[in-house]
Amino acid sequence: MHQEYLKAFADKAASDVRILGTWLEGSFAKGTADRYSDIDIHLLVAEENKETFQHGLESWLSDIQPLVLFKDTFPGQMMTCITTAGLRVDVWLHTGNTIILERTKVHLLSAAEGCIQFKESCSDKTPKDVSSTLNQHFNEFWRVLAILPTVLGREEHIAGFMGTTFVVMSLTEVLIIGSGKQRDRGVKNINAFVPQVLRKEIEDASTMQSLNREGIAKAHLRLTAIMQRYGPDIAKEHGVVYPLTLEKAVLNYISRELQILGLSDCLDALHRL
């Protein structure tokens, strides 16, 4: 399905004199795409043609495969589309007569002569600021967890379920850094970057028997126990101070409130209190 769409797209682009170049980025450029991947297509259009081309882009794309969604996500830069076949396609517009691309990050579909130039990958790029990223996710994890008594006390079960998702997001980002693997794919690709045993533990913790106060509390606190066990070592490995004071303050507050709510048994899920 993807390849048929890409061929039709490439053929149409090649026949449109306003388009100077077409290429793929993301998973289809890296060779990691599967049947569930979305498509990131980039177009180079001459400046004088951009306005008219952009104005008719929805119709242009619909000729390839009818659309059920066309959203100007980043105005003038990127359109998010869904076709009637369920394909998710992001179309990026670039303007100018030439563009310089990094060869290893793109897959060229078509190009007018001289319009696309390549540079090789730089091996001496500044490494990602892992310390800052870890601090961000540690703080976000404990900030979200501190909301637990609020959603339990108000019996906001839907909000509590949503909170579990945000806790999982920060926890998995910390564990991915701890695994030593740099994630080179999007947020829908976690399995390859979190050790299987921890992934199973997160999945089990996130599976609540029922959407009630006890289930939400246990899910949060089982996830918290994973952070407690692995967070400090990951922080130490990367020269970051683990926020133990923040952890203690949040858990003391949660402990007090859960006892008032009659949920003190849930605290047994913690690694430490």
PDB file of C-alpha atoms in Angstrom:
ATOM      1  CA  MET A   1       0.000   0.000   0.000  1.00  0.00           C
ATOM      2  CA  HIS A   2       2.805   2.429   0.906  1.00  0.00           C
ATOM      3  CA  GLN A   3       4.875   1.643  -2.164  1.00  0.00           C
ATOM      4  CA  GLU A   4       1.924   2.067  -4.520  1.00  0.00           C
ATOM      5  CA  TYR A   5       1.202   5.452  -3.002  1.00  0.00           C
ATOM      6  CA  LEU A   6       4.845   6.528  -3.179  1.00  0.00           C
ATOM      7  CA  LYS A   7       5.127   5.523  -6.828  1.00  0.00           C
ATOM      8  CA  ALA A   8       1.979   7.446  -7.715  1.00  0.00           C
ATOM      9  CA  PHE A   9       3.240  10.447  -5.729  1.00  0.00           C
ATOM     10  CA  ALA A  10       6.660  10.357  -7.391  1.00  0.00           C
ATOM     11  CA  ASP A  11       5.137  10.085 -10.866  1.00  0.00           C
ATOM     12  CA  LYS A  12       2.813  13.036 -10.282  1.00  0.00           C
ATOM     13  CA  ALA A  13       5.604  15.137  -8.785  1.00  0.00           C
ATOM     14  CA  ALA A  14       7.936  14.363 -11.683  1.00  0.00           C
ATOM     15  CA  SER A  15       5.305  15.588 -14.153  1.00  0.00           C
ATOM     16  CA  ASP A  16       4.735  18.882 -12.300  1.00  0.00           C
ATOM     17  CA  VAL A  17       7.234  21.509 -13.488  1.00  0.00           C
ATOM     18  CA  ARG A  18       6.700  23.540 -10.301  1.00  0.00           C
ATOM     19  CA  ILE A  19       8.308  20.779  -8.212  1.00  0.00           C
ATOM     20  CA  LEU A  20      12.098  20.850  -8.370  1.00  0.00           C
ATOM     21  CA  GLY A  21      12.733  17.911  -6.056  1.00  0.00           C
ATOM     22  CA  THR A  22      10.998  15.253  -3.974  1.00  0.00           C
ATOM     23  CA  TRP A  23      12.481  13.112  -1.215  1.00  0.00           C
ATOM     24  CA  LEU A  24      11.577  10.998   1.792  1.00  0.00           C
ATOM     25  CA  GLU A  25      12.741  11.398   5.369  1.00  0.00           C
ATOM     26  CA  GLY A  26      11.939   9.437   8.503  1.00  0.00           C
ATOM     27  CA  SER A  27      11.539   5.660   8.537  1.00  0.00           C
ATOM     28  CA  PHE A  28      11.165   5.298   4.772  1.00  0.00           C
ATOM     29  CA  ALA A  29      14.483   7.062   4.276  1.00  0.00           C
ATOM     30  CA  LYS A  30      16.226   5.068   7.003  1.00  0.00           C
ATOM     31  CA  GLY A  31      14.894   1.699   5.864  1.00  0.00           C
ATOM     32  CA  THR A  32      13.114   1.060   9.164  1.00  0.00           C
ATOM     33  CA  ALA A  33       9.544   1.471   7.871  1.00  0.00           C
ATOM     34  CA  ASP A  34       6.907  -1.209   8.272  1.00  0.00           C
ATOM     35  CA  ARG A  35       3.220  -1.521   7.361  1.00  0.00           C
ATOM     36  CA  TYR A  36       2.289   0.804  10.233  1.00  0.00           C
ATOM     37  CA  SER A  37       4.674   3.651   9.391  1.00  0.00           C
ATOM     38  CA  ASP A  38       3.587   7.096   8.301  1.00  0.00           C
ATOM     39  CA  ILE A  39       5.176   8.754   5.279  1.00  0.00           C
ATOM     40  CA  ASP A  40       7.287  11.927   5.489  1.00  0.00           C
ATOM     41  CA  ILE A  41       7.484  13.481   2.025  1.00  0.00           C
ATOM     42  CA  HIS A  42       9.409  16.669   1.285  1.00  0.00           C
ATOM     43  CA  LEU A  43       8.937  18.879  -1.763  1.00  0.00           C
ATOM     44  CA  LEU A  44      11.145  21.639  -3.137  1.00  0.00           C
ATOM     45  CA  VAL A  45       9.134  24.300  -4.951  1.00  0.00           C
ATOM     46  CA  ALA A  46      10.485  27.477  -6.553  1.00  0.00           C
ATOM     47  CA  GLU A  47       9.650  30.588  -4.531  1.00  0.00           C
ATOM     48  CA  GLU A  48       7.533  32.102  -7.297  1.00  0.00           C
ATOM     49  CA  ASN A  49       5.348  28.974  -7.429  1.00  0.00           C
ATOM     50  CA  LYS A  50       4.927  28.337  -3.730  1.00  0.00           C
ATOM     51  CA  GLU A  51       1.737  30.308  -3.119  1.00  0.00           C
ATOM     52  CA  THR A  52      -0.245  28.826  -6.007  1.00  0.00           C
ATOM     53  CA  PHE A  53       1.101  25.326  -5.387  1.00  0.00           C
ATOM     54  CA  GLN A  54       0.294  25.459  -1.672  1.00  0.00           C
ATOM     55  CA  HIS A  55      -3.201  26.812  -2.390  1.00  0.00           C
ATOM     56  CA  GLY A  56      -3.989  23.794  -4.578  1.00  0.00           C
ATOM     57  CA  LEU A  57      -2.054  21.198  -2.580  1.00  0.00           C
ATOM     58  CA  GLU A  58      -5.102  19.499  -1.039  1.00  0.00           C
ATOM     59  CA  SER A  59      -6.588  18.899  -4.472  1.00  0.00           C
ATOM     60  CA  TRP A  60      -3.173  17.888  -5.829  1.00  0.00           C
ATOM     61  CA  LEU A  61      -2.815  15.228  -3.123  1.00  0.00           C
ATOM     62  CA  SER A  62      -6.419  14.058  -3.488  1.00  0.00           C
ATOM     63  CA  ASP A  63      -5.715  13.182  -7.112  1.00  0.00           C
ATOM     64  CA  ILE A  64      -3.225  10.574  -5.865  1.00  0.00           C
ATOM     65  CA  GLN A  65      -5.550   9.153  -3.223  1.00  0.00           C
ATOM     66  CA  PRO A  66      -8.631  10.913  -1.801  1.00  0.00           C
ATOM     67  CA  LEU A  67      -8.119  12.559   1.592  1.00  0.00           C
ATOM     68  CA  VAL A  68     -10.262  12.430   4.706  1.00  0.00           C
ATOM     69  CA  LEU A  69      -7.949  14.828   6.588  1.00  0.00           C
ATOM     70  CA  PHE A  70      -5.865  17.742   5.366  1.00  0.00           C
ATOM     71  CA  LYS A  71      -4.492  19.856   8.192  1.00  0.00           C
ATOM     72  CA  ASP A  72      -2.071  22.775   7.896  1.00  0.00           C
ATOM     73  CA  THR A  73      -0.122  21.685  10.977  1.00  0.00           C
ATOM     74  CA  PHE A  74       2.763  24.108  10.544  1.00  0.00           C
ATOM     75  CA  PRO A  75       1.351  26.824   8.247  1.00  0.00           C
ATOM     76  CA  GLY A  76       3.284  27.058   5.040  1.00  0.00           C
ATOM     77  CA  GLN A  77       5.648  24.278   6.081  1.00  0.00           C
ATOM     78  CA  MET A  78       3.962  20.974   6.875  1.00  0.00           C
ATOM     79  CA  MET A  79       0.563  19.472   6.112  1.00  0.00           C
ATOM     80  CA  THR A  80      -0.781  16.430   7.956  1.00  0.00           C
ATOM     81  CA  CYS A  81      -2.932  14.154   5.790  1.00  0.00           C
ATOM     82  CA  ILE A  82      -4.886  10.926   6.072  1.00  0.00           C
ATOM     83  CA  THR A  83      -6.077   9.157   2.939  1.00  0.00           C
ATOM     84  CA  THR A  84      -9.227   7.098   2.471  1.00  0.00           C
ATOM     85  CA  ALA A  85      -7.022   4.005   2.753  1.00  0.00           C
ATOM     86  CA  GLY A  86      -5.823   5.146   6.180  1.00  0.00           C
ATOM     87  CA  LEU A  87      -2.325   6.176   5.109  1.00  0.00           C
ATOM     88  CA  ARG A  88      -0.845   8.921   7.262  1.00  0.00           C
ATOM     89  CA  VAL A  89       1.196  11.318   5.150  1.00  0.00           C
ATOM     90  CA  ASP A  90       3.094  14.417   6.278  1.00  0.00           C
ATOM     91  CA  VAL A  91       3.975  16.721   3.393  1.00  0.00           C
ATOM     92  CA  TRP A  92       6.737  19.283   3.956  1.00  0.00           C
ATOM     93  CA  LEU A  93       7.195  22.259   1.629  1.00  0.00           C
ATOM     94  CA  HIS A  94      10.576  23.878   0.978  1.00  0.00           C
ATOM     95  CA  THR A  95      11.094  26.892  -1.257  1.00  0.00           C
ATOM     96  CA  GLY A  96      14.013  27.931  -3.388  1.00  0.00           C
ATOM     97  CA  ASN A  97      15.891  26.801  -6.471  1.00  0.00           C
ATOM     98  CA  THR A  98      18.333  24.579  -4.586  1.00  0.00           C
ATOM     99  CA  ILE A  99      18.574  22.811  -1.258  1.00  0.00           C
ATOM    100  CA  ILE A 100      21.366  21.013   0.606  1.00  0.00           C
ATOM    101  CA  LEU A 101      20.435  17.704   2.238  1.00  0.00           C
ATOM    102  CA  GLU A 102      22.264  15.228   4.419  1.00  0.00           C
ATOM    103  CA  ARG A 103      22.699  12.174   2.234  1.00  0.00           C
ATOM    104  CA  THR A 104      22.213   9.520   4.914  1.00  0.00           C
ATOM    105  CA  LYS A 105      18.924  11.002   6.153  1.00  0.00           C
ATOM    106  CA  VAL A 106      16.971  11.144   2.900  1.00  0.00           C
ATOM    107  CA  HIS A 107      15.781   8.919   0.079  1.00  0.00           C
ATOM    108  CA  LEU A 108      15.551  10.847  -3.181  1.00  0.00           C
ATOM    109  CA  LEU A 109      12.452  10.309  -5.321  1.00  0.00           C
ATOM    110  CA  SER A 110      13.039  12.870  -8.055  1.00  0.00           C
ATOM    111  CA  ALA A 111      15.042  16.029  -8.691  1.00  0.00           C
ATOM    112  CA  ALA A 112      15.656  18.524 -11.465  1.00  0.00           C
ATOM    113  CA  GLU A 113      19.310  18.818 -12.398  1.00  0.00           C
ATOM    114  CA  GLY A 114      21.357  20.753  -9.851  1.00  0.00           C
ATOM    115  CA  CYS A 115      18.446  21.494  -7.528  1.00  0.00           C
ATOM    116  CA  ILE A 116      19.437  19.097  -4.775  1.00  0.00           C
ATOM    117  CA  GLN A 117      22.943  18.971  -3.381  1.00  0.00           C
ATOM    118  CA  PHE A 118      24.214  16.562  -0.764  1.00  0.00           C
ATOM    119  CA  LYS A 119      26.511  16.847   2.198  1.00  0.00           C
ATOM    120  CA  GLU A 120      27.865  13.883   4.085  1.00  0.00           C
ATOM    121  CA  SER A 121      26.891  13.192   7.688  1.00  0.00           C
ATOM    122  CA  CYS A 122      28.957  14.972  10.286  1.00  0.00           C
ATOM    123  CA  SER A 123      30.463  12.484  12.723  1.00  0.00           C
ATOM    124  CA  ASP A 124      31.533  15.185  15.190  1.00  0.00           C
ATOM    125  CA  LYS A 125      28.105  16.585  15.961  1.00  0.00           C
ATOM    126  CA  THR A 126      27.560  17.976  19.424  1.00  0.00           C
ATOM    127  CA  PRO A 127      26.143  15.106  21.501  1.00  0.00           C
ATOM    128  CA  LYS A 128      22.627  15.443  22.797  1.00  0.00           C
ATOM    129  CA  ASP A 129      22.421  17.082  26.204  1.00  0.00           C
ATOM    130  CA  VAL A 130      21.548  13.921  28.106  1.00  0.00           C
ATOM    131  CA  SER A 131      21.890  15.599  31.510  1.00  0.00           C
ATOM    132  CA  SER A 132      19.298  18.227  30.677  1.00  0.00           C
ATOM    133  CA  THR A 133      16.951  15.613  29.219  1.00  0.00           C
ATOM    134  CA  LEU A 134      17.214  13.420  32.307  1.00  0.00           C
ATOM    135  CA  ASN A 135      16.552  16.334  34.647  1.00  0.00           C
ATOM    136  CA  GLN A 136      13.533  17.274  32.586  1.00  0.00           C
ATOM    137  CA  HIS A 137      12.013  13.791  32.754  1.00  0.00           C
ATOM    138  CA  PHE A 138      12.826  13.258  36.441  1.00  0.00           C
ATOM    139  CA  ASN A 139      11.091  16.512  37.345  1.00  0.00           C
ATOM    140  CA  GLU A 140       8.134  15.838  35.058  1.00  0.00           C
ATOM    141  CA  PHE A 141       7.673  12.330  36.456  1.00  0.00           C
ATOM    142  CA  TRP A 142       7.429  13.540  40.052  1.00  0.00           C
ATOM    143  CA  ARG A 143       5.369  16.609  39.101  1.00  0.00           C
ATOM    144  CA  VAL A 144       2.718  14.443  37.443  1.00  0.00           C
ATOM    145  CA  LEU A 145       2.794  11.900  40.263  1.00  0.00           C
ATOM    146  CA  ALA A 146       2.086  14.663  42.792  1.00  0.00           C
ATOM    147  CA  ILE A 147      -1.321  15.106  41.127  1.00  0.00           C
ATOM    148  CA  LEU A 148      -2.351  11.538  42.063  1.00  0.00           C
ATOM    149  CA  PRO A 149      -4.121  12.437  45.357  1.00  0.00           C
ATOM    150  CA  THR A 150      -6.102  15.140  43.534  1.00  0.00           C
ATOM    151  CA  VAL A 151      -7.575  12.796  40.930  1.00  0.00           C
ATOM    152  CA  LEU A 152      -8.183  10.077  43.514  1.00  0.00           C
ATOM    153  CA  GLY A 153      -9.781  12.399  46.059  1.00  0.00           C
ATOM    154  CA  ARG A 154     -12.068  13.886  43.419  1.00  0.00           C
ATOM    155  CA  GLU A 155     -12.692  10.459  41.865  1.00  0.00           C
ATOM    156  CA  GLU A 156     -11.561  11.826  38.506  1.00  0.00           C
ATOM    157  CA  HIS A 157     -10.900   8.383  37.095  1.00  0.00           C
ATOM    158  CA  ILE A 158     -10.484   9.501  33.493  1.00  0.00           C
ATOM    159  CA  ALA A 159      -7.947  12.141  34.502  1.00  0.00           C
ATOM    160  CA  GLY A 160      -6.187   9.527  36.629  1.00  0.00           C
ATOM    161  CA  PHE A 161      -5.929   7.195  33.670  1.00  0.00           C
ATOM    162  CA  MET A 162      -4.508  10.023  31.564  1.00  0.00           C
ATOM    163  CA  GLY A 163      -1.982  10.756  34.298  1.00  0.00           C
ATOM    164  CA  THR A 164      -0.709   7.183  34.072  1.00  0.00           C
ATOM    165  CA  THR A 165       0.134   7.827  30.431  1.00  0.00           C
ATOM    166  CA  PHE A 166       2.258  10.875  31.270  1.00  0.00           C
ATOM    167  CA  VAL A 167       4.047   8.996  34.046  1.00  0.00           C
ATOM    168  CA  VAL A 168       4.850   6.185  31.612  1.00  0.00           C
ATOM    169  CA  MET A 169       6.176   8.655  29.049  1.00  0.00           C
ATOM    170  CA  SER A 170       8.722  10.186  31.424  1.00  0.00           C
ATOM    171  CA  LEU A 171       9.666   6.816  32.900  1.00  0.00           C
ATOM    172  CA  THR A 172      10.333   5.213  29.526  1.00  0.00           C
ATOM    173  CA  GLU A 173      12.455   8.171  28.382  1.00  0.00           C
ATOM    174  CA  VAL A 174      14.643   7.754  31.468  1.00  0.00           C
ATOM    175  CA  LEU A 175      14.944   4.002  30.886  1.00  0.00           C
ATOM    176  CA  ILE A 176      15.813   4.505  27.210  1.00  0.00           C
ATOM    177  CA  ILE A 177      18.692   6.776  28.223  1.00  0.00           C
ATOM    178  CA  GLY A 178      19.720   4.192  30.795  1.00  0.00           C
ATOM    179  CA  SER A 179      19.767   1.464  28.147  1.00  0.00           C
ATOM    180  CA  GLY A 180      22.523   3.311  26.303  1.00  0.00           C
ATOM    181  CA  LYS A 181      20.571   3.265  23.042  1.00  0.00           C
ATOM    182  CA  GLN A 182      19.829   6.503  21.236  1.00  0.00           C
ATOM    183  CA  ARG A 183      16.311   6.316  19.894  1.00  0.00           C
ATOM    184  CA  ASP A 184      16.400   7.070  16.191  1.00  0.00           C
ATOM    185  CA  ARG A 185      12.689   6.588  15.617  1.00  0.00           C
ATOM    186  CA  GLY A 186       9.495   8.265  16.749  1.00  0.00           C
ATOM    187  CA  VAL A 187       7.448   7.917  19.916  1.00  0.00           C
ATOM    188  CA  LYS A 188       5.546   4.952  18.478  1.00  0.00           C
ATOM    189  CA  ASN A 189       8.774   2.925  18.562  1.00  0.00           C
ATOM    190  CA  ILE A 190       9.734   2.042  22.125  1.00  0.00           C
ATOM    191  CA  ASN A 191      10.139  -1.746  22.177  1.00  0.00           C
ATOM    192  CA  ALA A 192      13.588  -1.730  20.601  1.00  0.00           C
ATOM    193  CA  PHE A 193      14.950   0.758  23.128  1.00  0.00           C
ATOM    194  CA  VAL A 194      13.635  -0.446  26.493  1.00  0.00           C
ATOM    195  CA  PRO A 195      14.960  -3.767  27.865  1.00  0.00           C
ATOM    196  CA  GLN A 196      12.288  -6.434  27.483  1.00  0.00           C
ATOM    197  CA  VAL A 197      12.040  -7.255  31.188  1.00  0.00           C
ATOM    198  CA  LEU A 198      11.396  -3.598  32.054  1.00  0.00           C
ATOM    199  CA  ARG A 199       8.982  -3.202  29.182  1.00  0.00           C
ATOM    200  CA  LYS A 200       6.967  -6.134  30.503  1.00  0.00           C
ATOM    201  CA  GLU A 201       7.017  -4.634  33.985  1.00  0.00           C
ATOM    202  CA  ILE A 202       5.708  -1.299  32.679  1.00  0.00           C
ATOM    203  CA  GLU A 203       3.026  -3.024  30.636  1.00  0.00           C
ATOM    204  CA  ASP A 204       1.905  -5.051  33.665  1.00  0.00           C
ATOM    205  CA  ALA A 205       1.867  -1.973  35.893  1.00  0.00           C
ATOM    206  CA  SER A 206      -0.172  -0.031  33.351  1.00  0.00           C
ATOM    207  CA  THR A 207      -2.821  -2.734  33.049  1.00  0.00           C
ATOM    208  CA  MET A 208      -5.504  -1.908  35.593  1.00  0.00           C
ATOM    209  CA  GLN A 209      -8.134  -4.490  36.515  1.00  0.00           C
ATOM    210  CA  SER A 210     -10.734  -1.763  36.847  1.00  0.00           C
ATOM    211  CA  LEU A 211     -10.829   1.994  36.435  1.00  0.00           C
ATOM    212  CA  ASN A 212     -11.292   2.862  40.083  1.00  0.00           C
ATOM    213  CA  ARG A 213      -9.304   4.613  42.810  1.00  0.00           C
ATOM    214  CA  GLU A 214      -7.405   1.509  43.904  1.00  0.00           C
ATOM    215  CA  GLY A 215      -6.526   0.475  40.371  1.00  0.00           C
ATOM    216  CA  ILE A 216      -5.278   3.940  39.442  1.00  0.00           C
ATOM    217  CA  ALA A 217      -3.262   4.239  42.654  1.00  0.00           C
ATOM    218  CA  LYS A 218      -1.602   0.842  42.221  1.00  0.00           C
ATOM    219  CA  ALA A 219      -0.738   1.536  38.599  1.00  0.00           C
ATOM    220  CA  HIS A 220       0.952   4.823  39.467  1.00  0.00           C
ATOM    221  CA  LEU A 221       2.839   3.411  42.413  1.00  0.00           C
ATOM    222  CA  ARG A 222       4.072   0.319  40.580  1.00  0.00           C
ATOM    223  CA  LEU A 223       5.449   2.610  37.910  1.00  0.00           C
ATOM    224  CA  THR A 224       6.961   4.744  40.652  1.00  0.00           C
ATOM    225  CA  ALA A 225       8.755   1.709  42.070  1.00  0.00           C
ATOM    226  CA  ILE A 226      10.462   1.196  38.698  1.00  0.00           C
ATOM    227  CA  MET A 227      11.683   4.797  38.706  1.00  0.00           C
ATOM    228  CA  GLN A 228      12.898   4.407  42.287  1.00  0.00           C
ATOM    229  CA  ARG A 229      14.900   1.289  41.430  1.00  0.00           C
ATOM    230  CA  TYR A 230      16.543   2.488  38.246  1.00  0.00           C
ATOM    231  CA  GLY A 231      16.409   6.292  38.278  1.00  0.00           C
ATOM    232  CA  PRO A 232      19.243   6.933  40.773  1.00  0.00           C
ATOM    233  CA  ASP A 233      21.698   4.622  38.985  1.00  0.00           C
ATOM    234  CA  ILE A 234      20.881   6.107  35.589  1.00  0.00           C
ATOM    235  CA  ALA A 235      21.351   9.604  37.021  1.00  0.00           C
ATOM    236  CA  LYS A 236      24.717   8.652  38.554  1.00  0.00           C
ATOM    237  CA  GLU A 237      25.888   7.068  35.298  1.00  0.00           C
ATOM    238  CA  HIS A 238      25.289  10.330  33.457  1.00  0.00           C
ATOM    239  CA  GLY A 239      26.577  12.678  36.152  1.00  0.00           C
ATOM    240  CA  VAL A 240      23.139  13.920  37.153  1.00  0.00           C
ATOM    241  CA  VAL A 241      21.893  14.426  40.712  1.00  0.00           C
ATOM    242  CA  TYR A 242      18.784  12.306  41.208  1.00  0.00           C
ATOM    243  CA  PRO A 243      16.014  14.449  42.801  1.00  0.00           C
ATOM    244  CA  LEU A 244      15.683  12.412  45.977  1.00  0.00           C
ATOM    245  CA  THR A 245      14.373  15.377  47.963  1.00  0.00           C
ATOM    246  CA  LEU A 246      11.606  15.870  45.401  1.00  0.00           C
ATOM    247  CA  GLU A 247      10.813  12.151  45.487  1.00  0.00           C
ATOM    248  CA  LYS A 248      10.528  12.134  49.265  1.00  0.00           C
ATOM    249  CA  ALA A 249       8.337  15.221  49.383  1.00  0.00           C
ATOM    250  CA  VAL A 250       5.941  13.856  46.756  1.00  0.00           C
ATOM    251  CA  LEU A 251       5.740  10.400  48.325  1.00  0.00           C
ATOM    252  CA  ASN A 252       5.227  11.784  51.840  1.00  0.00           C
ATOM    253  CA  TYR A 253       2.314  13.823  50.496  1.00  0.00           C
ATOM    254  CA  ILE A 254       0.883  10.864  48.597  1.00  0.00           C
ATOM    255  CA  SER A 255       1.290   8.574  51.598  1.00  0.00           C
ATOM    256  CA  ARG A 256      -0.607  10.954  53.851  1.00  0.00           C
ATOM    257  CA  GLU A 257      -3.435  11.457  51.366  1.00  0.00           C
ATOM    258  CA  LEU A 258      -3.793   7.773  50.477  1.00  0.00           C
ATOM    259  CA  GLN A 259      -4.129   6.891  54.145  1.00  0.00           C
ATOM    260  CA  ILE A 260      -6.930   9.442  54.459  1.00  0.00           C
ATOM    261  CA  LEU A 261      -8.605   7.902  51.405  1.00  0.00           C
ATOM    262  CA  GLY A 262      -8.319   4.394  52.873  1.00  0.00           C
ATOM    263  CA  LEU A 263      -5.788   3.303  50.235  1.00  0.00           C
ATOM    264  CA  SER A 264      -2.715   2.808  52.412  1.00  0.00           C
ATOM    265  CA  ASP A 265      -2.334  -0.802  51.201  1.00  0.00           C
ATOM    266  CA  CYS A 266      -1.443   0.545  47.761  1.00  0.00           C
ATOM    267  CA  LEU A 267       1.770   1.997  49.213  1.00  0.00           C
ATOM    268  CA  ASP A 268       3.172  -1.531  49.457  1.00  0.00           C
ATOM    269  CA  ALA A 269       3.905  -1.322  45.721  1.00  0.00           C
ATOM    270  CA  LEU A 270       6.633   1.279  46.313  1.00  0.00           C
ATOM    271  CA  HIS A 271      10.309   0.424  46.323  1.00  0.00           C
ATOM    272  CA  ARG A 272      10.862   2.797  49.214  1.00  0.00           C
ATOM    273  CA  LEU A 273       8.823   5.371  51.067  1.00  0.00           C
TER     274      LEU A 273
END
